[in-house]
């Protein structure tokens, strides 16, 4: 798998799938979640409602897939990252699970390229460097015959610098 790092807007990515840093309700919110729902349009929200009606909320560390609405990507994987609680609530394992569950869904749907945001590093307060290390190591150690390319899409310079240092 090729790993790339990019600074920009995940809603503009043209990979087979983008990952949304969702909340448990799946109904949009702030940050990446709000931007993806806004850009994807009502189709994405409608599908999220159907998932909620079928299974209830999406738990922290889990992931679900929807169509992409108006976005340039084929699908959206919605995963719920952990809120940082000073490492007292198994946050590191939960964050790792977000990446693993997203990769499993991508493989199951035969999606060859995937773009990840910096999950949990915004309003959820996960330390950016620690989150970058978890994300990068999880992806680097993943073995796939389906996924060919993973892109970490960084919204800010701080996250970008951590991922660029890891991807040397």
PDB file of C-alpha atoms in Angstrom:
ATOM      1  CA  UNK A   1       0.000   0.000   0.000  1.00  0.00           C
ATOM      2  CA  UNK A   2       1.241   3.423  -0.891  1.00  0.00           C
ATOM      3  CA  UNK A   3       0.843   6.050   1.859  1.00  0.00           C
ATOM      4  CA  UNK A   4       0.581   9.729   0.937  1.00  0.00           C
ATOM      5  CA  UNK A   5       0.145  12.892   2.984  1.00  0.00           C
ATOM      6  CA  UNK A   6      -1.845  15.848   1.682  1.00  0.00           C
ATOM      7  CA  UNK A   7      -2.867  19.195   3.151  1.00  0.00           C
ATOM      8  CA  UNK A   8      -6.322  20.308   2.184  1.00  0.00           C
ATOM      9  CA  UNK A   9     -10.033  19.662   2.190  1.00  0.00           C
ATOM     10  CA  UNK A  10     -11.072  16.005   2.397  1.00  0.00           C
ATOM     11  CA  UNK A  11     -14.357  16.799   0.613  1.00  0.00           C
ATOM     12  CA  UNK A  12     -12.352  17.539  -2.551  1.00  0.00           C
ATOM     13  CA  UNK A  13     -10.577  14.159  -2.617  1.00  0.00           C
ATOM     14  CA  UNK A  14     -11.225  11.804  -5.512  1.00  0.00           C
ATOM     15  CA  UNK A  15     -10.203   8.551  -3.854  1.00  0.00           C
ATOM     16  CA  UNK A  16     -12.665   5.649  -3.973  1.00  0.00           C
ATOM     17  CA  UNK A  17     -13.715   6.416  -0.393  1.00  0.00           C
ATOM     18  CA  UNK A  18     -13.221   9.161   2.154  1.00  0.00           C
ATOM     19  CA  UNK A  19     -13.504   8.643   5.884  1.00  0.00           C
ATOM     20  CA  UNK A  20     -15.688  10.909   7.962  1.00  0.00           C
ATOM     21  CA  UNK A  21     -14.760  11.660  11.570  1.00  0.00           C
ATOM     22  CA  UNK A  22     -18.389  11.293  12.624  1.00  0.00           C
ATOM     23  CA  UNK A  23     -20.178  11.528  15.934  1.00  0.00           C
ATOM     24  CA  UNK A  24     -22.254   8.707  17.387  1.00  0.00           C
ATOM     25  CA  UNK A  25     -25.505  10.140  16.000  1.00  0.00           C
ATOM     26  CA  UNK A  26     -24.198   9.992  12.391  1.00  0.00           C
ATOM     27  CA  UNK A  27     -26.253  13.112  11.712  1.00  0.00           C
ATOM     28  CA  UNK A  28     -23.483  15.620  11.059  1.00  0.00           C
ATOM     29  CA  UNK A  29     -21.785  18.006  13.404  1.00  0.00           C
ATOM     30  CA  UNK A  30     -18.857  20.378  13.300  1.00  0.00           C
ATOM     31  CA  UNK A  31     -15.438  20.138  11.694  1.00  0.00           C
ATOM     32  CA  UNK A  32     -14.842  17.368   9.157  1.00  0.00           C
ATOM     33  CA  UNK A  33     -18.227  15.797   9.894  1.00  0.00           C
ATOM     34  CA  UNK A  34     -20.152  18.977   9.137  1.00  0.00           C
ATOM     35  CA  UNK A  35     -18.099  19.686   6.015  1.00  0.00           C
ATOM     36  CA  UNK A  36     -18.670  16.193   4.602  1.00  0.00           C
ATOM     37  CA  UNK A  37     -22.410  16.272   5.298  1.00  0.00           C
ATOM     38  CA  UNK A  38     -22.711  19.746   3.761  1.00  0.00           C
ATOM     39  CA  UNK A  39     -20.733  18.826   0.632  1.00  0.00           C
ATOM     40  CA  UNK A  40     -22.397  15.422   0.241  1.00  0.00           C
ATOM     41  CA  UNK A  41     -25.901  16.805   0.579  1.00  0.00           C
ATOM     42  CA  UNK A  42     -29.154  15.299   1.766  1.00  0.00           C
ATOM     43  CA  UNK A  43     -28.464  11.854   0.239  1.00  0.00           C
ATOM     44  CA  UNK A  44     -25.719  11.248   2.809  1.00  0.00           C
ATOM     45  CA  UNK A  45     -27.899  12.352   5.722  1.00  0.00           C
ATOM     46  CA  UNK A  46     -30.803  10.229   4.451  1.00  0.00           C
ATOM     47  CA  UNK A  47     -28.584   7.146   4.393  1.00  0.00           C
ATOM     48  CA  UNK A  48     -27.278   7.914   7.870  1.00  0.00           C
ATOM     49  CA  UNK A  49     -30.882   8.066   9.119  1.00  0.00           C
ATOM     50  CA  UNK A  50     -31.523   4.624   7.600  1.00  0.00           C
ATOM     51  CA  UNK A  51     -28.462   3.206   9.364  1.00  0.00           C
ATOM     52  CA  UNK A  52     -29.578   4.736  12.679  1.00  0.00           C
ATOM     53  CA  UNK A  53     -33.073   3.312  12.238  1.00  0.00           C
ATOM     54  CA  UNK A  54     -31.571  -0.115  11.568  1.00  0.00           C
ATOM     55  CA  UNK A  55     -28.829  -0.281  14.224  1.00  0.00           C
ATOM     56  CA  UNK A  56     -29.072   2.776  16.425  1.00  0.00           C
ATOM     57  CA  UNK A  57     -26.054   4.995  16.908  1.00  0.00           C
ATOM     58  CA  UNK A  58     -22.528   4.197  15.743  1.00  0.00           C
ATOM     59  CA  UNK A  59     -20.329   3.425  18.729  1.00  0.00           C
ATOM     60  CA  UNK A  60     -16.854   4.863  19.306  1.00  0.00           C
ATOM     61  CA  UNK A  61     -14.285   2.834  17.359  1.00  0.00           C
ATOM     62  CA  UNK A  62     -16.867   1.464  14.925  1.00  0.00           C
ATOM     63  CA  UNK A  63     -17.598   2.423  11.323  1.00  0.00           C
ATOM     64  CA  UNK A  64     -20.382   2.314   8.731  1.00  0.00           C
ATOM     65  CA  UNK A  65     -20.501   3.048   4.994  1.00  0.00           C
ATOM     66  CA  UNK A  66     -22.808   5.215   2.886  1.00  0.00           C
ATOM     67  CA  UNK A  67     -22.947   6.522  -0.637  1.00  0.00           C
ATOM     68  CA  UNK A  68     -21.216   9.823  -1.201  1.00  0.00           C
ATOM     69  CA  UNK A  69     -24.032  12.045  -2.434  1.00  0.00           C
ATOM     70  CA  UNK A  70     -22.590  15.000  -4.354  1.00  0.00           C
ATOM     71  CA  UNK A  71     -18.948  14.268  -3.461  1.00  0.00           C
ATOM     72  CA  UNK A  72     -16.377  13.099  -6.043  1.00  0.00           C
ATOM     73  CA  UNK A  73     -15.717   9.899  -4.160  1.00  0.00           C
ATOM     74  CA  UNK A  74     -17.684   6.635  -4.510  1.00  0.00           C
ATOM     75  CA  UNK A  75     -18.411   6.094  -0.814  1.00  0.00           C
ATOM     76  CA  UNK A  76     -18.050   7.593   2.646  1.00  0.00           C
ATOM     77  CA  UNK A  77     -17.003   5.542   5.660  1.00  0.00           C
ATOM     78  CA  UNK A  78     -18.226   7.160   8.868  1.00  0.00           C
ATOM     79  CA  UNK A  79     -16.199   6.289  11.971  1.00  0.00           C
ATOM     80  CA  UNK A  80     -16.540   7.638  15.489  1.00  0.00           C
ATOM     81  CA  UNK A  81     -13.298   8.592  17.161  1.00  0.00           C
ATOM     82  CA  UNK A  82     -12.794   8.816  20.911  1.00  0.00           C
ATOM     83  CA  UNK A  83     -12.856  12.009  22.935  1.00  0.00           C
ATOM     84  CA  UNK A  84      -9.532  12.478  24.705  1.00  0.00           C
ATOM     85  CA  UNK A  85      -9.766  11.804  28.441  1.00  0.00           C
ATOM     86  CA  UNK A  86      -6.050  12.010  29.315  1.00  0.00           C
ATOM     87  CA  UNK A  87      -5.590   8.386  28.260  1.00  0.00           C
ATOM     88  CA  UNK A  88      -7.900   7.113  30.999  1.00  0.00           C
ATOM     89  CA  UNK A  89     -10.629   5.677  28.755  1.00  0.00           C
ATOM     90  CA  UNK A  90      -8.736   3.370  26.370  1.00  0.00           C
ATOM     91  CA  UNK A  91      -8.692   6.170  23.791  1.00  0.00           C
ATOM     92  CA  UNK A  92      -5.626   4.886  21.944  1.00  0.00           C
ATOM     93  CA  UNK A  93      -7.185   1.471  21.246  1.00  0.00           C
ATOM     94  CA  UNK A  94     -10.472   3.089  20.262  1.00  0.00           C
ATOM     95  CA  UNK A  95      -8.691   5.381  17.793  1.00  0.00           C
ATOM     96  CA  UNK A  96      -6.770   2.447  16.326  1.00  0.00           C
ATOM     97  CA  UNK A  97     -10.087   0.635  15.941  1.00  0.00           C
ATOM     98  CA  UNK A  98     -11.448   3.530  13.851  1.00  0.00           C
ATOM     99  CA  UNK A  99      -8.705   2.959  11.279  1.00  0.00           C
ATOM    100  CA  UNK A 100      -8.957  -0.844  11.348  1.00  0.00           C
ATOM    101  CA  UNK A 101     -12.751  -0.888  11.005  1.00  0.00           C
ATOM    102  CA  UNK A 102     -12.568   1.629   8.153  1.00  0.00           C
ATOM    103  CA  UNK A 103      -9.964  -0.477   6.331  1.00  0.00           C
ATOM    104  CA  UNK A 104     -12.075  -3.619   6.781  1.00  0.00           C
ATOM    105  CA  UNK A 105     -15.116  -1.890   5.266  1.00  0.00           C
ATOM    106  CA  UNK A 106     -13.035  -0.522   2.378  1.00  0.00           C
ATOM    107  CA  UNK A 107     -11.732  -4.013   1.598  1.00  0.00           C
ATOM    108  CA  UNK A 108     -15.183  -5.594   1.879  1.00  0.00           C
ATOM    109  CA  UNK A 109     -16.431  -3.046  -0.683  1.00  0.00           C
ATOM    110  CA  UNK A 110     -13.338  -3.488  -2.917  1.00  0.00           C
ATOM    111  CA  UNK A 111     -12.338   0.156  -2.632  1.00  0.00           C
ATOM    112  CA  UNK A 112      -8.734   0.632  -3.752  1.00  0.00           C
ATOM    113  CA  UNK A 113      -7.993   4.128  -2.454  1.00  0.00           C
ATOM    114  CA  UNK A 114      -8.989   5.749   0.824  1.00  0.00           C
ATOM    115  CA  UNK A 115      -8.567   9.211   2.335  1.00  0.00           C
ATOM    116  CA  UNK A 116      -8.492   9.646   6.109  1.00  0.00           C
ATOM    117  CA  UNK A 117      -8.857  12.880   8.083  1.00  0.00           C
ATOM    118  CA  UNK A 118      -7.017  13.395  11.361  1.00  0.00           C
ATOM    119  CA  UNK A 119      -9.611  11.569  13.460  1.00  0.00           C
ATOM    120  CA  UNK A 120     -10.343  12.927  16.968  1.00  0.00           C
ATOM    121  CA  UNK A 121      -7.747  15.733  16.816  1.00  0.00           C
ATOM    122  CA  UNK A 122     -10.236  18.602  16.549  1.00  0.00           C
ATOM    123  CA  UNK A 123     -12.922  19.233  19.125  1.00  0.00           C
ATOM    124  CA  UNK A 124     -12.407  15.728  20.578  1.00  0.00           C
ATOM    125  CA  UNK A 125      -9.000  16.932  21.791  1.00  0.00           C
ATOM    126  CA  UNK A 126      -6.848  13.871  21.043  1.00  0.00           C
ATOM    127  CA  UNK A 127      -3.178  14.984  21.072  1.00  0.00           C
ATOM    128  CA  UNK A 128      -2.231  15.438  17.416  1.00  0.00           C
ATOM    129  CA  UNK A 129       1.199  13.824  17.505  1.00  0.00           C
ATOM    130  CA  UNK A 130      -0.055  10.785  19.422  1.00  0.00           C
ATOM    131  CA  UNK A 131      -3.013  10.434  17.018  1.00  0.00           C
ATOM    132  CA  UNK A 132      -0.702  10.691  13.993  1.00  0.00           C
ATOM    133  CA  UNK A 133       1.546   7.942  15.342  1.00  0.00           C
ATOM    134  CA  UNK A 134      -1.415   5.635  15.996  1.00  0.00           C
ATOM    135  CA  UNK A 135      -2.951   6.299  12.581  1.00  0.00           C
ATOM    136  CA  UNK A 136       0.284   5.938  10.648  1.00  0.00           C
ATOM    137  CA  UNK A 137       1.441   2.757  12.410  1.00  0.00           C
ATOM    138  CA  UNK A 138      -1.985   1.158  12.044  1.00  0.00           C
ATOM    139  CA  UNK A 139      -2.054   1.847   8.300  1.00  0.00           C
ATOM    140  CA  UNK A 140       1.601   0.906   7.790  1.00  0.00           C
ATOM    141  CA  UNK A 141       1.073  -2.468   9.478  1.00  0.00           C
ATOM    142  CA  UNK A 142      -2.141  -3.264   7.583  1.00  0.00           C
ATOM    143  CA  UNK A 143      -1.723  -5.901   4.885  1.00  0.00           C
ATOM    144  CA  UNK A 144      -4.129  -5.637   1.973  1.00  0.00           C
ATOM    145  CA  UNK A 145      -4.487  -7.157  -1.462  1.00  0.00           C
ATOM    146  CA  UNK A 146      -7.266  -4.680  -2.289  1.00  0.00           C
ATOM    147  CA  UNK A 147      -6.329  -1.251  -0.927  1.00  0.00           C
ATOM    148  CA  UNK A 148      -3.566   0.280  -3.023  1.00  0.00           C
ATOM    149  CA  UNK A 149      -3.357   3.810  -1.657  1.00  0.00           C
ATOM    150  CA  UNK A 150      -4.057   5.554   1.650  1.00  0.00           C
ATOM    151  CA  UNK A 151      -3.965   9.336   1.890  1.00  0.00           C
ATOM    152  CA  UNK A 152      -3.870  11.207   5.176  1.00  0.00           C
ATOM    153  CA  UNK A 153      -5.623  14.503   4.472  1.00  0.00           C
ATOM    154  CA  UNK A 154      -4.444  17.080   6.980  1.00  0.00           C
ATOM    155  CA  UNK A 155      -6.460  20.205   7.588  1.00  0.00           C
ATOM    156  CA  UNK A 156      -3.769  22.136   9.444  1.00  0.00           C
ATOM    157  CA  UNK A 157       0.014  22.591   9.309  1.00  0.00           C
ATOM    158  CA  UNK A 158       0.615  20.966  12.693  1.00  0.00           C
ATOM    159  CA  UNK A 159      -0.995  17.660  11.668  1.00  0.00           C
ATOM    160  CA  UNK A 160       0.703  17.884   8.284  1.00  0.00           C
ATOM    161  CA  UNK A 161       4.149  18.151   9.892  1.00  0.00           C
ATOM    162  CA  UNK A 162       3.558  15.052  12.063  1.00  0.00           C
ATOM    163  CA  UNK A 163       2.408  12.930   9.110  1.00  0.00           C
ATOM    164  CA  UNK A 164       5.169  14.170   6.813  1.00  0.00           C
ATOM    165  CA  UNK A 165       7.782  13.235   9.424  1.00  0.00           C
ATOM    166  CA  UNK A 166       6.268   9.742   9.721  1.00  0.00           C
ATOM    167  CA  UNK A 167       6.078   9.281   5.935  1.00  0.00           C
ATOM    168  CA  UNK A 168       9.764   9.999   5.168  1.00  0.00           C
TER     169      UNK A 168
END
